[in-house]
Amino acid sequence: MKRLYLLRSARHRASNQSSLADYHRPLTKRGEIAAAAMGLAMRKNNYLPDLVICAAPARTRLTLANIWPSLCGAEGKPPELLYDFRIHLMRGDAMAARVREVDEKFASVLIIGIVPGISDLARLLRQPNDGEPDPFVLDLPIGNLAIFECSNKTWAEMAPGCGVLMKLVS
């Protein structure tokens, strides 16, 4: 069984607040604080990945920078880190294909991304639960973390509907 954490980047400056292109917009002060708080919540609840895959836009890298101090395990070892300059442009199936490329030595992976790709992946993975509303009808909210337990034994077996949404952390 594999665990996948999907984190949407924290709040960033809107187009009317910055002359920078969308790709380069930094987090707001509120976004920085929220990202640091998410890192603390992840540590407190032992939501510590073995591997972090971070998209390239400034807001994802800054979200990572604010949670990073909290991601060390009990022995003080940080997760492995990979910046993937492709995933900010990927949508659902392509994002799932990227997850299938993960090395099997990792039991848990955190992907930090942006919409629509991160939300597409959450929708694709989520195992439908009768009578329970779909939390991803709209996009994964800004700065939120979706935690999936996936029934596959290997990352290569990642398939639509293989993930049970264990928790949505805001």
GROMACS .gro file of C-alpha atoms in nm:
model
  170
    1MET     CA    1   0.000   0.000   0.000
    2LYS     CA    2   0.130   0.346  -0.093
    3ARG     CA    3   0.049   0.685   0.061
    4LEU     CA    4   0.017   0.992  -0.156
    5TYR     CA    5  -0.003   1.347  -0.022
    6LEU     CA    6  -0.130   1.614  -0.260
    7LEU     CA    7  -0.070   1.973  -0.153
    8ARG     CA    8  -0.200   2.269  -0.346
    9SER     CA    9   0.031   2.568  -0.323
   10ALA     CA   10  -0.046   2.835  -0.066
   11ARG     CA   11  -0.207   3.170  -0.147
   12HIS     CA   12  -0.003   3.378  -0.391
   13ARG     CA   13  -0.028   3.732  -0.519
   14ALA     CA   14  -0.309   3.790  -0.766
   15SER     CA   15  -0.248   3.938  -1.110
   16ASN     CA   16  -0.377   4.278  -0.996
   17GLN     CA   17  -0.124   4.277  -0.707
   18SER     CA   18   0.185   4.203  -0.911
   19SER     CA   19   0.333   4.280  -1.250
   20LEU     CA   20   0.501   3.940  -1.251
   21ALA     CA   21   0.383   3.660  -1.478
   22ASP     CA   22   0.171   3.395  -1.305
   23TYR     CA   23   0.463   3.151  -1.296
   24HIS     CA   24   0.676   3.395  -1.094
   25ARG     CA   25   0.425   3.530  -0.842
   26PRO     CA   26   0.533   3.483  -0.479
   27LEU     CA   27   0.319   3.386  -0.184
   28THR     CA   28   0.136   3.648   0.012
   29LYS     CA   29   0.233   3.692   0.378
   30ARG     CA   30  -0.088   3.504   0.463
   31GLY     CA   31   0.020   3.225   0.228
   32GLU     CA   32   0.361   3.200   0.394
   33ILE     CA   33   0.202   3.174   0.739
   34ALA     CA   34  -0.052   2.916   0.620
   35ALA     CA   35   0.219   2.704   0.455
   36ALA     CA   36   0.431   2.707   0.771
   37ALA     CA   37   0.122   2.606   0.974
   38MET     CA   38   0.055   2.322   0.728
   39GLY     CA   39   0.411   2.199   0.779
   40LEU     CA   40   0.360   2.197   1.156
   41ALA     CA   41   0.030   2.009   1.117
   42MET     CA   42   0.200   1.753   0.894
   43ARG     CA   43   0.474   1.699   1.151
   44LYS     CA   44   0.230   1.681   1.444
   45ASN     CA   45   0.021   1.416   1.266
   46ASN     CA   46   0.321   1.227   1.129
   47TYR     CA   47   0.229   1.302   0.767
   48LEU     CA   48   0.593   1.284   0.665
   49PRO     CA   49   0.671   1.177   0.308
   50ASP     CA   50   0.976   0.983   0.193
   51LEU     CA   51   0.989   1.187  -0.128
   52VAL     CA   52   0.872   1.538  -0.215
   53ILE     CA   53   0.804   1.623  -0.578
   54CYS     CA   54   0.760   1.997  -0.623
   55ALA     CA   55   0.640   2.180  -0.932
   56ALA     CA   56   0.850   2.471  -1.057
   57PRO     CA   57   0.632   2.785  -1.021
   58ALA     CA   58   0.745   3.026  -0.750
   59ARG     CA   59   0.434   2.964  -0.537
   60THR     CA   60   0.498   2.589  -0.516
   61ARG     CA   61   0.867   2.635  -0.435
   62LEU     CA   62   0.783   2.893  -0.167
   63THR     CA   63   0.512   2.667  -0.023
   64LEU     CA   64   0.776   2.395   0.003
   65ALA     CA   65   1.026   2.635   0.163
   66ASN     CA   66   0.774   2.716   0.435
   67ILE     CA   67   0.681   2.354   0.515
   68TRP     CA   68   1.030   2.207   0.472
   69PRO     CA   69   1.155   2.270   0.829
   70SER     CA   70   0.872   2.048   0.956
   71LEU     CA   71   0.925   1.754   0.719
   72CYS     CA   72   1.213   1.581   0.896
   73GLY     CA   73   1.132   1.242   1.042
   74ALA     CA   74   1.192   1.135   1.403
   75GLU     CA   75   1.558   1.068   1.328
   76GLY     CA   76   1.595   1.418   1.180
   77LYS     CA   77   1.630   1.291   0.823
   78PRO     CA   78   1.454   1.506   0.562
   79PRO     CA   79   1.271   1.347   0.271
   80GLU     CA   80   1.434   1.326  -0.068
   81LEU     CA   81   1.346   1.623  -0.288
   82LEU     CA   82   1.284   1.645  -0.659
   83TYR     CA   83   1.184   1.956  -0.849
   84ASP     CA   84   0.989   1.852  -1.156
   85PHE     CA   85   0.962   2.128  -1.411
   86ARG     CA   86   0.700   1.936  -1.607
   87ILE     CA   87   0.418   1.883  -1.359
   88HIS     CA   88   0.283   2.237  -1.338
   89LEU     CA   89   0.152   2.194  -1.692
   90MET     CA   90   0.021   1.838  -1.649
   91ARG     CA   91  -0.342   1.739  -1.612
   92GLY     CA   92  -0.497   1.425  -1.453
   93ASP     CA   93  -0.376   1.134  -1.666
   94ALA     CA   94  -0.034   1.289  -1.720
   95MET     CA   95  -0.002   1.354  -1.345
   96ALA     CA   96  -0.094   0.991  -1.275
   97ALA     CA   97   0.165   0.879  -1.530
   98ARG     CA   98   0.424   1.090  -1.344
   99VAL     CA   99   0.334   0.917  -1.016
  100ARG     CA  100   0.382   0.580  -1.188
  101GLU     CA  101   0.746   0.682  -1.252
  102VAL     CA  102   0.826   0.710  -0.879
  103ASP     CA  103   1.097   0.477  -0.752
  104GLU     CA  104   0.956   0.187  -0.549
  105LYS     CA  105   1.187   0.258  -0.257
  106PHE     CA  106   0.949   0.538  -0.155
  107ALA     CA  107   0.644   0.435   0.047
  108SER     CA  108   0.498   0.785   0.065
  109VAL     CA  109   0.517   1.081  -0.170
  110LEU     CA  110   0.416   1.445  -0.137
  111ILE     CA  111   0.338   1.632  -0.458
  112ILE     CA  112   0.319   2.010  -0.434
  113GLY     CA  113   0.139   2.153  -0.733
  114ILE     CA  114  -0.110   2.398  -0.872
  115VAL     CA  115  -0.454   2.377  -1.026
  116PRO     CA  116  -0.582   2.233  -1.239
  117GLY     CA  117  -0.332   1.942  -1.233
  118ILE     CA  118  -0.323   1.874  -0.858
  119SER     CA  119  -0.705   1.874  -0.840
  120ASP     CA  120  -0.731   1.655  -1.150
  121LEU     CA  121  -0.504   1.399  -0.986
  122ALA     CA  122  -0.710   1.404  -0.664
  123ARG     CA  123  -1.032   1.347  -0.864
  124LEU     CA  124  -0.872   1.068  -1.066
  125LEU     CA  125  -0.734   0.881  -0.765
  126ARG     CA  126  -1.031   0.913  -0.532
  127GLN     CA  127  -1.223   0.591  -0.486
  128PRO     CA  128  -1.594   0.683  -0.500
  129ASN     CA  129  -1.776   0.632  -0.172
  130ASP     CA  130  -2.153   0.584  -0.198
  131GLY     CA  131  -2.347   0.859  -0.031
  132GLU     CA  132  -2.042   1.070   0.043
  133PRO     CA  133  -2.014   1.398  -0.147
  134ASP     CA  134  -1.711   1.437  -0.370
  135PRO     CA  135  -1.478   1.688  -0.201
  136PHE     CA  136  -1.308   1.754  -0.534
  137VAL     CA  137  -1.612   1.867  -0.734
  138LEU     CA  138  -1.441   2.203  -0.710
  139ASP     CA  139  -1.064   2.231  -0.701
  140LEU     CA  140  -0.858   2.129  -0.400
  141PRO     CA  141  -0.870   2.450  -0.192
  142ILE     CA  142  -0.565   2.676  -0.180
  143GLY     CA  143  -0.306   2.546   0.064
  144ASN     CA  144  -0.499   2.226   0.143
  145LEU     CA  145  -0.351   1.879   0.174
  146ALA     CA  146  -0.532   1.565   0.051
  147ILE     CA  147  -0.403   1.237   0.195
  148PHE     CA  148  -0.467   0.917   0.000
  149GLU     CA  149  -0.403   0.556   0.094
  150CYS     CA  150  -0.364   0.380  -0.238
  151SER     CA  151  -0.442   0.011  -0.277
  152ASN     CA  152  -0.159  -0.050  -0.523
  153LYS     CA  153   0.156  -0.222  -0.401
  154THR     CA  154   0.378  -0.038  -0.648
  155TRP     CA  155   0.369   0.313  -0.789
  156ALA     CA  156   0.366   0.163  -1.139
  157GLU     CA  157   0.023   0.011  -1.058
  158MET     CA  158  -0.132   0.350  -0.975
  159ALA     CA  159  -0.475   0.352  -1.141
  160PRO     CA  160  -0.791   0.564  -1.137
  161GLY     CA  161  -0.999   0.503  -0.826
  162CYS     CA  162  -0.718   0.332  -0.633
  163GLY     CA  163  -0.704   0.589  -0.355
  164VAL     CA  164  -0.908   0.617  -0.038
  165LEU     CA  165  -0.919   0.976   0.078
  166MET     CA  166  -0.804   0.945   0.438
  167LYS     CA  167  -0.807   1.311   0.529
  168LEU     CA  168  -0.838   1.659   0.385
  169VAL     CA  169  -0.629   1.901   0.589
  170SER     CA  170  -0.694   2.275   0.561
   0.00000   0.00000   0.00000
